[in-house]
Short mmCIF file of C-alpha atoms in Angstrom, two decimals:
data_model
loop_
_atom_site.label_atom_id
_atom_site.label_comp_id
_atom_site.label_asym_id
_atom_site.label_seq_id
_atom_site.Cartn_x
_atom_site.Cartn_y
_atom_site.Cartn_z
CA UNK A 1222 1.64 85.38 36.45
CA UNK A 1223 -1.19 84.02 38.53
CA UNK A 1224 -4.64 83.55 37.08
CA UNK A 1225 -7.45 84.76 39.23
CA UNK A 1226 -10.89 83.43 38.31
CA UNK A 1227 -13.55 85.94 37.28
CA UNK A 1228 -16.02 87.36 39.76
CA UNK A 1229 -19.74 87.27 39.10
CA UNK A 1230 -21.70 89.71 41.23
CA UNK A 1231 -25.44 89.11 41.62
CA UNK A 1232 -27.69 91.86 42.99
CA UNK A 1233 -30.76 90.28 44.54
CA UNK A 1234 -31.40 86.84 46.01
CA UNK A 1235 -34.95 86.24 44.79
CA UNK A 1236 -35.99 83.65 42.23
CA UNK A 1237 -33.69 84.79 39.41
CA UNK A 1238 -30.66 85.73 41.55
CA UNK A 1239 -30.72 82.50 43.55
CA UNK A 1240 -31.00 80.38 40.41
CA UNK A 1241 -28.11 82.23 38.76
CA UNK A 1242 -25.81 81.83 41.77
CA UNK A 1243 -26.55 78.12 42.05
CA UNK A 1244 -26.30 77.32 38.35
CA UNK A 1245 -23.05 79.22 37.87
CA UNK A 1246 -21.42 77.12 40.57
CA UNK A 1247 -22.27 74.00 38.58
CA UNK A 1248 -21.02 75.11 35.18
CA UNK A 1249 -18.15 77.43 36.18
CA UNK A 1250 -17.06 75.99 39.55
CA UNK A 1251 -13.85 78.02 39.80
CA UNK A 1252 -15.62 81.40 39.50
CA UNK A 1253 -16.14 83.67 42.49
CA UNK A 1254 -19.80 84.34 43.02
CA UNK A 1255 -20.97 87.13 45.33
CA UNK A 1256 -24.64 87.81 46.02
CA UNK A 1257 -25.97 91.00 47.61
CA UNK A 1258 -29.36 91.31 49.26
CA UNK A 1259 -30.87 93.53 51.91
CA UNK A 1260 -32.28 90.68 54.03
CA UNK A 1261 -32.46 86.93 54.48
CA UNK A 1262 -36.15 86.47 53.73
CA UNK A 1263 -37.20 84.46 50.68
CA UNK A 1264 -40.95 84.28 50.10
CA UNK A 1265 -42.70 81.97 47.67
CA UNK A 1266 -44.57 84.87 46.13
CA UNK A 1267 -47.34 82.91 44.37
CA UNK A 1268 -48.39 82.06 47.92
CA UNK A 1269 -49.38 85.70 48.51
CA UNK A 1270 -52.40 85.01 46.28
CA UNK A 1271 -53.49 82.09 48.46
CA UNK A 1272 -52.87 83.53 51.93
CA UNK A 1273 -55.96 85.80 52.01
CA UNK A 1274 -58.16 82.75 51.43
CA UNK A 1275 -56.37 80.51 53.89
CA UNK A 1276 -55.14 78.26 51.07
CA UNK A 1277 -51.50 78.79 52.11
CA UNK A 1278 -50.35 79.59 55.63
CA UNK A 1279 -47.75 82.31 56.21
CA UNK A 1280 -45.33 79.59 57.34
CA UNK A 1281 -45.63 77.79 54.01
CA UNK A 1282 -44.48 80.75 51.94
CA UNK A 1283 -41.53 82.07 53.97
CA UNK A 1284 -37.99 80.69 54.14
CA UNK A 1285 -34.42 81.85 54.73
CA UNK A 1286 -32.63 83.03 51.58
CA UNK A 1287 -29.29 81.53 52.55
CA UNK A 1288 -30.77 78.09 52.87
CA UNK A 1289 -31.24 77.99 49.09
CA UNK A 1290 -27.94 79.50 48.02
CA UNK A 1291 -24.89 77.34 47.33
CA UNK A 1292 -22.62 77.66 50.39
CA UNK A 1293 -19.60 78.55 48.24
CA UNK A 1294 -21.34 81.81 47.34
CA UNK A 1295 -20.24 84.88 49.26
CA UNK A 1296 -23.36 86.55 50.62
CA UNK A 1297 -23.24 90.26 51.44
CA UNK A 1298 -26.12 91.84 53.32
CA UNK A 1299 -26.69 95.47 52.45
CA UNK A 1300 -28.51 98.08 50.35
CA UNK A 1301 -27.12 98.86 46.93
CA UNK A 1302 -26.37 102.54 46.47
CA UNK A 1303 -25.46 102.36 42.81
CA UNK A 1304 -23.65 100.52 40.07
CA UNK A 1305 -20.46 102.24 38.94
CA UNK A 1306 -20.54 100.65 35.50
CA UNK A 1307 -17.42 102.39 34.20
CA UNK A 1308 -15.48 101.27 37.27
CA UNK A 1309 -17.00 97.77 37.18
CA UNK A 1310 -17.97 97.92 40.80
CA UNK A 1311 -21.08 98.23 42.94
CA UNK A 1312 -21.23 100.68 45.82
CA UNK A 1313 -23.28 99.76 48.86
CA UNK A 1314 -24.93 102.30 51.16
CA UNK A 1315 -22.53 101.13 53.88
CA UNK A 1316 -19.68 102.51 51.76
CA UNK A 1317 -18.39 99.08 50.82
CA UNK A 1318 -17.42 98.63 47.14
CA UNK A 1319 -17.69 95.27 45.36
CA UNK A 1320 -15.72 94.70 42.15
CA UNK A 1321 -16.99 92.46 39.39
CA UNK A 1322 -16.13 91.04 36.00
CA UNK A 1323 -19.74 90.20 35.26
CA UNK A 1324 -22.78 91.75 36.91
CA UNK A 1325 -26.30 90.31 37.11
CA UNK A 1326 -29.01 92.71 38.29
CA UNK A 1327 -31.85 90.64 39.73
CA UNK A 1328 -33.42 93.19 42.06
CA UNK A 1329 -36.97 92.52 40.93
CA UNK A 1330 -39.96 94.83 40.99
CA UNK A 1331 -41.71 96.40 43.97
CA UNK A 1332 -45.27 97.68 44.51
CA UNK A 1333 -45.20 101.46 44.96
CA UNK A 1334 -48.47 102.69 46.52
CA UNK A 1335 -46.71 106.02 47.19
CA UNK A 1336 -46.91 106.78 43.44
CA UNK A 1337 -50.71 107.13 43.41
CA UNK A 1338 -52.12 110.10 45.35
CA UNK A 1339 -54.30 108.97 48.26
CA UNK A 1340 -53.45 105.29 48.06
CA UNK A 1341 -51.38 105.33 51.24
CA UNK A 1342 -53.27 106.72 54.18
CA UNK A 1343 -55.46 105.78 57.13
CA UNK A 1344 -57.14 103.00 55.19
CA UNK A 1345 -53.95 101.38 53.87
CA UNK A 1346 -54.05 97.65 54.62
CA UNK A 1347 -57.54 98.20 56.06
CA UNK A 1348 -60.08 99.26 53.40
CA UNK A 1349 -57.32 99.67 50.79
CA UNK A 1350 -55.51 96.37 50.35
CA UNK A 1351 -52.89 94.68 48.23
CA UNK A 1352 -51.60 91.11 48.02
CA UNK A 1353 -48.14 91.76 46.56
CA UNK A 1354 -46.34 91.80 49.91
CA UNK A 1355 -46.32 89.35 52.80
CA UNK A 1356 -47.75 91.98 55.16
CA UNK A 1357 -50.41 93.09 52.69
CA UNK A 1358 -51.55 89.57 51.98
CA UNK A 1359 -51.78 88.79 55.69
CA UNK A 1360 -53.75 92.00 56.39
CA UNK A 1361 -56.09 91.18 53.51
CA UNK A 1362 -56.78 87.76 55.03
CA UNK A 1363 -58.00 89.49 58.19
CA UNK A 1364 -59.90 92.25 56.36
CA UNK A 1365 -61.66 89.69 54.19
CA UNK A 1366 -62.62 87.71 57.29
CA UNK A 1367 -64.29 90.87 58.67
CA UNK A 1368 -66.01 91.71 55.35
CA UNK A 1369 -69.80 91.61 55.51
CA UNK A 1370 -70.68 92.38 51.88
CA UNK A 1371 -70.76 95.51 49.75
CA UNK A 1372 -68.54 96.52 46.86
CA UNK A 1373 -65.35 94.50 46.55
CA UNK A 1374 -63.23 96.19 43.90
CA UNK A 1375 -60.14 94.53 42.41
CA UNK A 1376 -57.98 97.12 40.68
CA UNK A 1377 -54.81 97.33 38.58
CA UNK A 1378 -53.04 100.71 38.64
CA UNK A 1379 -50.81 100.41 35.60
CA UNK A 1380 -48.95 97.77 33.62
CA UNK A 1381 -46.53 96.06 33.66
CA UNK A 1382 -47.10 94.27 36.96
CA UNK A 1383 -45.59 91.16 38.44
CA UNK A 1384 -47.69 88.12 37.54
CA UNK A 1385 -50.24 89.94 35.35
CA UNK A 1386 -52.88 87.20 35.77
CA UNK A 1387 -52.84 87.41 39.58
CA UNK A 1388 -55.54 90.11 39.88
CA UNK A 1389 -57.89 87.94 37.79
CA UNK A 1390 -57.03 84.91 39.89
CA UNK A 1391 -57.73 86.91 43.03
CA UNK A 1392 -61.13 87.86 41.60
CA UNK A 1393 -62.02 84.24 40.78
CA UNK A 1394 -60.88 83.02 44.20
CA UNK A 1395 -62.77 85.87 45.91
CA UNK A 1396 -65.95 84.92 44.04
CA UNK A 1397 -65.56 81.33 45.23
CA UNK A 1398 -64.68 82.38 48.80
CA UNK A 1399 -67.66 84.76 49.02
CA UNK A 1400 -70.02 81.98 47.89
CA UNK A 1401 -68.61 79.60 50.47
CA UNK A 1402 -69.13 82.21 53.18
CA UNK A 1403 -72.67 83.08 52.08
CA UNK A 1404 -71.66 86.62 51.10
CA UNK A 1405 -71.74 86.51 47.31
CA UNK A 1406 -75.38 87.65 47.10
CA UNK A 1407 -74.54 90.67 49.21
CA UNK A 1408 -71.38 91.56 47.29
CA UNK A 1409 -70.85 93.44 44.06
CA UNK A 1410 -67.58 92.20 42.61
CA UNK A 1411 -65.90 94.68 40.25
CA UNK A 1412 -62.70 94.31 38.18
CA UNK A 1413 -61.09 97.63 37.23
CA UNK A 1414 -58.28 97.67 34.68
CA UNK A 1415 -56.33 100.18 32.56
CA UNK A 1416 -56.53 97.64 29.71
CA UNK A 1417 -59.37 97.48 27.22
CA UNK A 1418 -60.31 93.93 28.26
CA UNK A 1419 -59.80 91.32 30.96
CA UNK A 1420 -56.26 90.55 29.78
CA UNK A 1421 -53.75 91.67 27.20
CA UNK A 1422 -53.57 88.81 24.75
CA UNK A 1423 -56.71 88.44 22.58
CA UNK A 1424 -57.50 84.72 22.98
CA UNK A 1425 -56.75 84.73 26.71
CA UNK A 1426 -58.63 88.02 27.12
CA UNK A 1427 -61.71 86.45 25.53
CA UNK A 1428 -61.55 83.26 27.62
CA UNK A 1429 -60.87 85.13 30.85
CA UNK A 1430 -63.48 87.78 29.99
CA UNK A 1431 -66.04 84.98 29.72
CA UNK A 1432 -64.92 83.66 33.07
CA UNK A 1433 -65.64 87.08 34.63
CA UNK A 1434 -69.07 87.24 32.97
CA UNK A 1435 -69.96 83.74 34.16
CA UNK A 1436 -69.15 84.80 37.71
CA UNK A 1437 -71.17 87.98 37.41
CA UNK A 1438 -68.13 90.22 37.87
CA UNK A 1439 -68.52 93.76 36.50
CA UNK A 1440 -65.63 94.84 34.26
CA UNK A 1441 -64.51 98.50 34.18
CA UNK A 1442 -61.96 98.94 31.37
CA UNK A 1443 -59.61 101.72 30.17
CA UNK A 1444 -59.51 103.04 33.74
CA UNK A 1445 -56.35 105.04 34.41
CA UNK A 1446 -56.44 105.86 38.10
CA UNK A 1447 -55.55 109.41 39.07
CA UNK A 1448 -56.19 109.14 42.81
CA UNK A 1449 -57.79 107.19 45.62
CA UNK A 1450 -60.18 109.17 47.81
CA UNK A 1451 -60.22 107.27 51.08
CA UNK A 1452 -62.81 109.57 52.70
CA UNK A 1453 -65.36 109.13 49.92
CA UNK A 1454 -64.09 105.56 49.30
CA UNK A 1455 -63.81 105.97 45.55
CA UNK A 1456 -61.21 105.44 42.86
CA UNK A 1457 -61.00 108.41 40.47
CA UNK A 1458 -59.70 108.16 36.91
CA UNK A 1459 -58.05 110.80 34.73
CA UNK A 1460 -61.20 110.94 32.60
CA UNK A 1461 -63.21 111.66 35.75
CA UNK A 1462 -64.96 108.38 36.28
CA UNK A 1463 -65.52 107.22 39.85
CA UNK A 1464 -65.59 103.67 41.14
CA UNK A 1465 -66.87 103.37 44.73
CA UNK A 1466 -65.57 100.59 46.96
CA UNK A 1467 -66.12 99.17 50.41
CA UNK A 1468 -63.12 96.88 50.20
CA UNK A 1469 -60.48 97.80 47.65
CA UNK A 1470 -57.85 95.30 46.54
CA UNK A 1471 -55.43 97.23 44.38
CA UNK A 1472 -52.22 96.37 42.58
CA UNK A 1473 -50.07 99.48 43.05
CA UNK A 1474 -47.74 100.75 40.36
CA UNK A 1475 -44.81 98.33 40.04
CA UNK A 1476 -41.31 99.76 39.73
CA UNK A 1477 -37.77 98.42 39.58
CA UNK A 1478 -35.20 99.29 42.25
CA UNK A 1479 -34.27 102.94 42.76
CA UNK A 1480 -30.55 102.13 42.47
CA UNK A 1481 -31.18 101.17 38.83
CA UNK A 1482 -32.27 104.74 38.18
CA UNK A 1483 -29.37 106.19 40.21
CA UNK A 1484 -27.00 104.07 38.13
CA UNK A 1485 -28.42 105.33 34.85
CA UNK A 1486 -29.30 101.83 33.65
CA UNK A 1487 -33.09 101.96 33.63
CA UNK A 1488 -36.20 103.06 31.78
CA UNK A 1489 -38.93 105.33 33.18
CA UNK A 1490 -40.06 102.57 35.58
CA UNK A 1491 -36.48 101.75 36.70
CA UNK A 1492 -36.35 98.49 34.77
CA UNK A 1493 -32.93 97.70 33.31
CA UNK A 1494 -33.07 98.03 29.54
CA UNK A 1495 -31.87 94.76 28.01
CA UNK A 1496 -31.70 92.87 24.75
CA UNK A 1497 -34.83 90.71 24.86
CA UNK A 1498 -33.02 87.60 23.60
CA UNK A 1499 -29.82 87.70 25.70
CA UNK A 1500 -30.84 89.83 28.73
CA UNK A 1501 -27.60 91.75 28.17
CA UNK A 1502 -27.77 95.42 29.14
CA UNK A 1503 -28.87 97.47 26.10
CA UNK A 1504 -28.20 101.14 26.81
CA UNK A 1505 -30.78 103.68 25.69
CA UNK A 1506 -30.36 107.26 24.61
CA UNK A 1507 -26.64 107.15 23.82
CA UNK A 1508 -25.52 105.77 27.19
CA UNK A 1509 -22.23 103.79 27.13
CA UNK A 1510 -22.33 100.06 26.39
CA UNK A 1511 -21.40 97.54 29.09
CA UNK A 1512 -21.50 94.02 27.69
CA UNK A 1513 -20.58 92.60 31.11
CA UNK A 1514 -23.92 93.70 32.64
CA UNK A 1515 -27.06 91.54 32.49
CA UNK A 1516 -30.47 91.81 34.13
CA UNK A 1517 -32.65 88.79 34.90
CA UNK A 1518 -36.10 88.23 36.29
CA UNK A 1519 -38.51 91.08 36.98
CA UNK A 1520 -35.71 93.69 37.08
CA UNK A 1521 -35.35 93.61 33.28
CA UNK A 1522 -37.62 95.36 30.80
CA UNK A 1523 -38.31 92.21 28.75
CA UNK A 1524 -41.57 92.57 26.80
CA UNK A 1525 -43.09 89.47 28.38
CA UNK A 1526 -44.73 88.66 31.71
CA UNK A 1527 -42.92 89.43 34.93
CA UNK A 1528 -43.20 85.89 36.25
CA UNK A 1529 -41.18 83.14 37.87
CA UNK A 1530 -41.41 81.00 34.74
CA UNK A 1531 -39.81 83.78 32.68
CA UNK A 1532 -37.04 84.13 35.30
CA UNK A 1533 -36.49 80.38 35.15
CA UNK A 1534 -36.40 80.01 31.37
CA UNK A 1535 -34.33 83.15 30.79
CA UNK A 1536 -31.78 82.19 33.47
CA UNK A 1537 -31.17 78.89 31.64
CA UNK A 1538 -30.47 80.75 28.40
CA UNK A 1539 -28.23 83.22 30.25
CA UNK A 1540 -26.17 80.46 31.88
CA UNK A 1541 -25.54 78.76 28.52
CA UNK A 1542 -24.42 82.11 27.11
CA UNK A 1543 -22.23 82.89 30.12
CA UNK A 1544 -20.32 79.64 29.63
CA UNK A 1545 -19.64 80.69 26.04
CA UNK A 1546 -18.45 84.13 27.16
CA UNK A 1547 -16.23 82.50 29.80
CA UNK A 1548 -14.50 80.56 27.01
CA UNK A 1549 -14.08 83.63 24.86
CA UNK A 1550 -16.81 82.66 22.44
CA UNK A 1551 -19.84 84.53 21.14
CA UNK A 1552 -23.24 84.04 22.79
CA UNK A 1553 -25.49 81.91 20.57
CA UNK A 1554 -28.45 81.09 22.85
CA UNK A 1555 -31.58 83.17 22.48
CA UNK A 1556 -34.52 83.60 24.85
CA UNK A 1557 -37.92 83.53 23.12
CA UNK A 1558 -39.98 85.20 25.86
CA UNK A 1559 -41.46 81.90 27.02
CA UNK A 1560 -43.89 82.26 29.95
CA UNK A 1561 -45.93 79.51 31.54
CA UNK A 1562 -48.57 80.56 34.06
CA UNK A 1563 -51.22 78.71 36.02
CA UNK A 1564 -54.37 80.77 36.49
CA UNK A 1565 -56.46 79.83 39.52
CA UNK A 1566 -60.13 80.05 38.58
CA UNK A 1567 -61.75 79.03 41.88
CA UNK A 1568 -63.80 75.92 42.68
CA UNK A 1569 -60.55 73.92 42.88
CA UNK A 1570 -59.69 74.47 39.24
CA UNK A 1571 -57.10 76.36 37.24
CA UNK A 1572 -56.18 77.24 33.66
CA UNK A 1573 -52.71 77.14 32.15
CA UNK A 1574 -51.27 79.82 29.84
CA UNK A 1575 -48.19 79.13 27.71
CA UNK A 1576 -46.86 81.86 25.41
CA UNK A 1577 -43.82 83.78 24.16
CA UNK A 1578 -42.87 87.02 22.37
CA UNK A 1579 -44.38 85.89 19.09
CA UNK A 1580 -47.26 83.62 20.05
CA UNK A 1581 -50.16 84.50 22.33
CA UNK A 1582 -51.62 81.94 24.78
CA UNK A 1583 -53.55 79.26 22.88
CA UNK A 1584 -55.79 76.37 23.75
CA UNK A 1585 -54.38 72.82 23.68
CA UNK A 1586 -52.42 70.47 25.92
CA UNK A 1587 -49.08 70.70 27.78
CA UNK A 1588 -46.35 69.50 27.94
CA UNK A 1589 -47.09 66.39 25.87
CA UNK A 1590 -48.91 67.27 22.60
CA UNK A 1591 -52.45 65.87 22.48
CA UNK A 1592 -52.08 64.24 25.89
CA UNK A 1593 -51.25 66.86 28.46
CA UNK A 1594 -51.95 66.09 31.23
CA UNK A 1595 -52.27 69.86 31.60
CA UNK A 1596 -54.91 71.64 29.55
CA UNK A 1597 -54.10 75.06 28.11
CA UNK A 1598 -56.60 77.87 28.59
CA UNK A 1599 -59.24 75.50 29.97
CA UNK A 1600 -60.19 75.01 33.57
CA UNK A 1601 -59.24 71.71 35.11
CA UNK A 1602 -58.77 70.20 38.54
CA UNK A 1603 -55.37 68.86 37.51
CA UNK A 1604 -54.09 72.34 36.62
CA UNK A 1605 -55.10 73.51 40.11
CA UNK A 1606 -53.37 70.59 41.84
CA UNK A 1607 -50.27 71.26 39.75
CA UNK A 1608 -50.28 74.88 40.83
CA UNK A 1609 -50.53 73.90 44.49
CA UNK A 1610 -47.77 71.31 44.05
CA UNK A 1611 -45.50 73.85 42.43
CA UNK A 1612 -44.60 75.32 45.81
CA UNK A 1613 -42.65 72.14 46.60
CA UNK A 1614 -41.00 72.12 43.18
CA UNK A 1615 -40.02 75.75 43.71
CA UNK A 1616 -38.29 75.19 47.04
CA UNK A 1617 -36.78 71.81 46.26
CA UNK A 1618 -35.87 71.84 42.57
CA UNK A 1619 -36.19 75.25 40.95
CA UNK A 1620 -34.21 77.41 43.41
CA UNK A 1621 -31.42 74.85 43.90
CA UNK A 1622 -31.06 74.89 40.11
CA UNK A 1623 -31.95 71.27 39.46
CA UNK A 1624 -33.16 70.51 35.93
CA UNK A 1625 -36.97 70.38 35.69
CA UNK A 1626 -37.05 68.68 32.31
CA UNK A 1627 -38.75 71.63 30.64
CA UNK A 1628 -37.00 73.23 27.68
CA UNK A 1629 -36.72 77.01 27.91
CA UNK A 1630 -38.03 77.44 24.35
CA UNK A 1631 -41.77 77.37 23.86
CA UNK A 1632 -43.17 74.57 21.69
CA UNK A 1633 -46.18 74.83 19.36
CA UNK A 1634 -46.83 71.07 19.56
CA UNK A 1635 -50.29 70.25 20.90
CA UNK A 1636 -51.53 73.82 20.56
CA UNK A 1637 -54.50 75.04 18.59
CA UNK A 1638 -53.71 78.25 16.72
CA UNK A 1639 -56.72 80.41 15.89
CA UNK A 1640 -57.38 82.59 12.87
CA UNK A 1641 -56.56 86.28 13.00
CA UNK A 1642 -57.59 87.59 16.41
CA UNK A 1643 -60.76 89.60 16.65
CA UNK A 1644 -60.70 93.23 17.72
CA UNK A 1645 -59.52 93.93 21.27
CA UNK A 1646 -63.00 94.29 22.60
CA UNK A 1647 -63.39 90.52 22.03
CA UNK A 1648 -63.47 89.95 25.77
CA UNK A 1649 -66.74 91.86 25.90
CA UNK A 1650 -68.29 89.92 23.05
CA UNK A 1651 -71.19 87.59 23.78
CA UNK A 1652 -71.21 84.15 22.29
CA UNK B 1409 -55.30 93.31 6.21
CA UNK B 1410 -58.03 95.73 5.08
CA UNK B 1411 -57.15 98.67 2.88
CA UNK B 1412 -58.79 102.03 3.28
CA UNK B 1413 -58.49 105.45 1.68
CA UNK B 1414 -57.48 108.34 3.91
CA UNK B 1415 -56.72 111.81 2.54
CA UNK B 1416 -56.98 110.38 -0.97
CA UNK B 1417 -54.34 107.71 -0.34
CA UNK B 1418 -54.90 103.96 -0.27
CA UNK B 1419 -53.50 102.70 3.07
CA UNK B 1420 -53.20 99.34 4.75
CA UNK B 1421 -54.69 99.35 8.23
CA UNK B 1422 -55.40 96.69 10.88
CA UNK B 1423 -58.84 95.66 12.09
CA UNK B 1424 -58.93 98.60 14.50
CA UNK B 1425 -57.91 101.10 11.84
CA UNK B 1426 -54.29 101.62 12.95
CA UNK B 1427 -51.79 102.04 10.09
CA UNK B 1428 -49.99 98.77 9.40
CA UNK B 1429 -46.86 100.51 8.06
CA UNK B 1430 -45.61 103.43 10.18
CA UNK B 1431 -43.57 104.59 7.17
CA UNK B 1432 -46.79 105.43 5.31
CA UNK B 1433 -47.31 108.29 7.76
CA UNK B 1434 -46.89 111.99 6.99
CA UNK B 1435 -47.84 115.02 9.08
CA UNK B 1436 -50.70 115.73 6.64
CA UNK B 1437 -51.98 112.21 7.19
CA UNK B 1438 -51.71 112.78 10.95
CA UNK B 1439 -54.03 115.78 10.62
CA UNK B 1440 -56.56 113.65 8.75
CA UNK B 1441 -56.32 110.69 11.17
CA UNK B 1442 -56.93 113.09 14.06
CA UNK B 1443 -59.94 114.56 12.27
CA UNK B 1444 -61.38 111.06 11.87
CA UNK B 1445 -61.47 110.66 15.66
CA UNK B 1446 -62.78 114.17 16.20
CA UNK B 1447 -59.57 115.95 17.16
CA UNK B 1448 -58.27 119.13 15.56
CA UNK B 1449 -54.52 119.13 16.06
CA UNK B 1450 -52.96 122.16 17.73
CA UNK B 1451 -49.29 122.73 18.57
CA UNK B 1452 -50.05 121.23 22.01
CA UNK B 1453 -51.09 118.00 20.27
CA UNK B 1454 -48.07 117.98 17.99
CA UNK B 1455 -45.53 117.89 20.85
CA UNK B 1456 -46.51 114.39 22.03
CA UNK B 1457 -47.24 113.19 18.47
CA UNK B 1458 -43.75 114.15 17.29
CA UNK B 1459 -42.29 112.53 20.39
CA UNK B 1460 -44.15 109.30 19.58
CA UNK B 1461 -42.71 109.31 16.06
CA UNK B 1462 -39.14 109.97 17.21
CA UNK B 1463 -39.31 107.50 20.09
CA UNK B 1464 -40.83 104.76 17.95
CA UNK B 1465 -38.06 105.22 15.38
CA UNK B 1466 -35.40 104.99 18.11
CA UNK B 1467 -36.87 102.21 20.27
CA UNK B 1468 -38.83 100.14 17.78
CA UNK B 1469 -42.03 100.31 19.79
CA UNK B 1470 -44.80 102.72 20.66
CA UNK B 1471 -44.13 104.48 23.99
CA UNK B 1472 -46.54 103.96 26.87
CA UNK B 1473 -48.55 106.84 28.29
CA UNK B 1474 -46.15 107.06 31.23
CA UNK B 1475 -43.16 107.24 28.93
CA UNK B 1476 -44.75 110.00 26.84
CA UNK B 1477 -45.48 111.92 30.03
CA UNK B 1478 -42.04 111.54 31.64
CA UNK B 1479 -40.09 112.17 28.42
CA UNK B 1480 -42.09 115.21 27.22
CA UNK B 1481 -42.85 116.66 30.65
CA UNK B 1482 -46.56 116.86 29.77
CA UNK B 1483 -48.56 115.52 32.71
CA UNK B 1484 -50.98 112.64 32.21
CA UNK B 1485 -54.02 114.80 33.00
CA UNK B 1486 -53.10 117.17 30.15
CA UNK B 1487 -52.70 114.24 27.75
CA UNK B 1488 -56.19 113.08 28.73
CA UNK B 1489 -57.40 116.62 27.94
CA UNK B 1490 -55.76 116.62 24.50
CA UNK B 1491 -56.76 113.08 23.55
CA UNK B 1492 -59.90 112.38 25.58
CA UNK B 1493 -60.69 109.02 27.20
CA UNK B 1494 -57.95 106.90 25.60
CA UNK B 1495 -54.85 109.07 25.13
CA UNK B 1496 -52.33 106.25 24.64
CA UNK B 1497 -54.37 104.64 21.91
CA UNK B 1498 -55.45 107.89 20.25
CA UNK B 1499 -51.92 109.30 20.15
CA UNK B 1500 -50.65 106.09 18.55
CA UNK B 1501 -53.50 106.17 16.02
CA UNK B 1502 -52.80 109.76 15.01
CA UNK B 1503 -49.04 109.12 14.86
CA UNK B 1504 -49.60 106.16 12.53
CA UNK B 1505 -48.07 103.67 14.98
CA UNK B 1506 -49.26 100.37 16.47
CA UNK B 1507 -51.16 100.82 19.71
CA UNK B 1508 -48.78 100.53 22.67
CA UNK B 1509 -48.46 97.04 24.10
CA UNK B 1510 -50.37 97.49 27.32
CA UNK B 1511 -48.11 94.65 28.32
CA UNK B 1512 -48.21 91.06 28.87
#
C-alpha cells in the first residue's frame, strides 16, 4: 500500500492564504499544497489609505502574488464556483474540480457598492469615492487634487468592514492634507457612522472622538444609509436624515465571496461561520459538520477586527493546530482575537491599538511593558514611522512566513486598564 | 451593576439600562420595557422580538439589524418604522438582550 500525503487546498492568495501556504511547507513539507486565486495581483492594502495623499505610490503597493508563494505550491488560476463539502472538492467555474483533505477558505472581503441604492452611478469614483480598491484609491488621489473646498464627507455604510479604523485615519490624514493645501478653512469635514460614537470600543472611541473634536470634524452617529442621491448630492438614512456632500468618501458594505453563500457555508454577509478560537468551520442552522474546513483572514466571521494582524496571529494558531491534526492529535491551540492596529492621526503621527476578544484597546506601551517603544492609544512620531516601515516587513517577512518575534496571544503587560467603561456616548463627552 | 425595578421585579441592568441576564426576561417584561421607551408592542413588533430571542439562544449573541431583516424577511425600513431611530438597539433592549456588537 502506498501512502499519499494529504492535500491542503487554499482558496485565496491574499495575506492569510499566502501565509498559510508558506508556513505549511515549513512544518509539513511532504504535504501537497494547492492555492487557487483569480489573478496574480497582490496589493499591500494598507497602502490604499496612503495613495490618495501621495504618501505611497501605486508602484509601492502592488506586487505579483506568485513571487511570495513557496514555489513547491501548485497555483491554480480561476474563479471558484463552489465548495462541494460532502465530496471534499472545490469546483471552479472552468469546470475543473480540485480534491482536498483539508480546505482553507481565505477569500477575504470585498466592498460592494452595488448593495446601496444610488451608490454606483455617474459619480462613482468621481464625487462618490472609496479607498478600499486600488482603482478607487487612485481615483480619489486625483479627485482630491481637484477639490477646491466644500463638504468632504467620510462615511461608513455598515459594519463589519475591513480595517475598521481606516475611515478615521482617512479623516485625520484628510484634515492634515487640507491644511497643507490651504483648503481646510474652506472645507467642512464630516464623519458619518452607523455606530453611536467614533469607534466601537469605549476607551478607543473616547480617545478617537476627542481627536475628531480637536480637528473640528463634525460627527454624525447612528446613521444607517438607505440610499445615495447623486443628483442632489446627499446621503439619506432610514430615519430620513440627509447629509449633503461635495466630495463623498464612502466605505461600501463589505461582504465575503459569493461562492461561500453558494456553498452554504456562510452567514448573511457571506462570511464563513467558524469557531472563534480554532477558525474551524462551525455550521449554523443544522448544516452538516466538516471538521476539515477552516476559514482564515477576513473571510471568517470572527468577532474581531478584519485586519492583517488578525490574519497573521490566527494563521499561527491554525498552523500549530494543523500539525496536531496531521499527527492524529486533538487541537489544543486557541486564538484569543488578538488585533494590533496602527492608526494614522496626521501630522506625521500615529496611535497604536492592541486588543482581543475580551479586552478593549487600552493605553500603555508595546511590546515591552513600561518601555515601548510604541505607545498605545497615544499619538507618537515613532508609531507613524513604524506604520510606514511595516510595508517592508509585510513583503519581506510576514508573507514569506518568517517569524516576527511577536506572540499571537495578547499580553496585558504594560497596559493601563481603566475602571468600568462609561456609557457609549463617551466619545461625545467633553473633558 | 445597578439594580432597578421594572414591572414590580428587581432586575440587574447595565449602565444603559439593558438587562444583564437575558434569562430574567419574560414576554410581560418585554411589554413593560417597550413602554419605557415609548413603544406599544403590536404583533408586528413581536415577530422581530421573538426572532431576537430565538436567535440569541441559538447563536449566543444578539443579531445585527441586517441579520434580523434577512432572517425574518422584514425590510430595514419597516424595522425603523417599528422601532424608530435606533431599531437594533431598541429591539435588543425590549428583548432583554445585550445591544448587538456593532463590531470591532
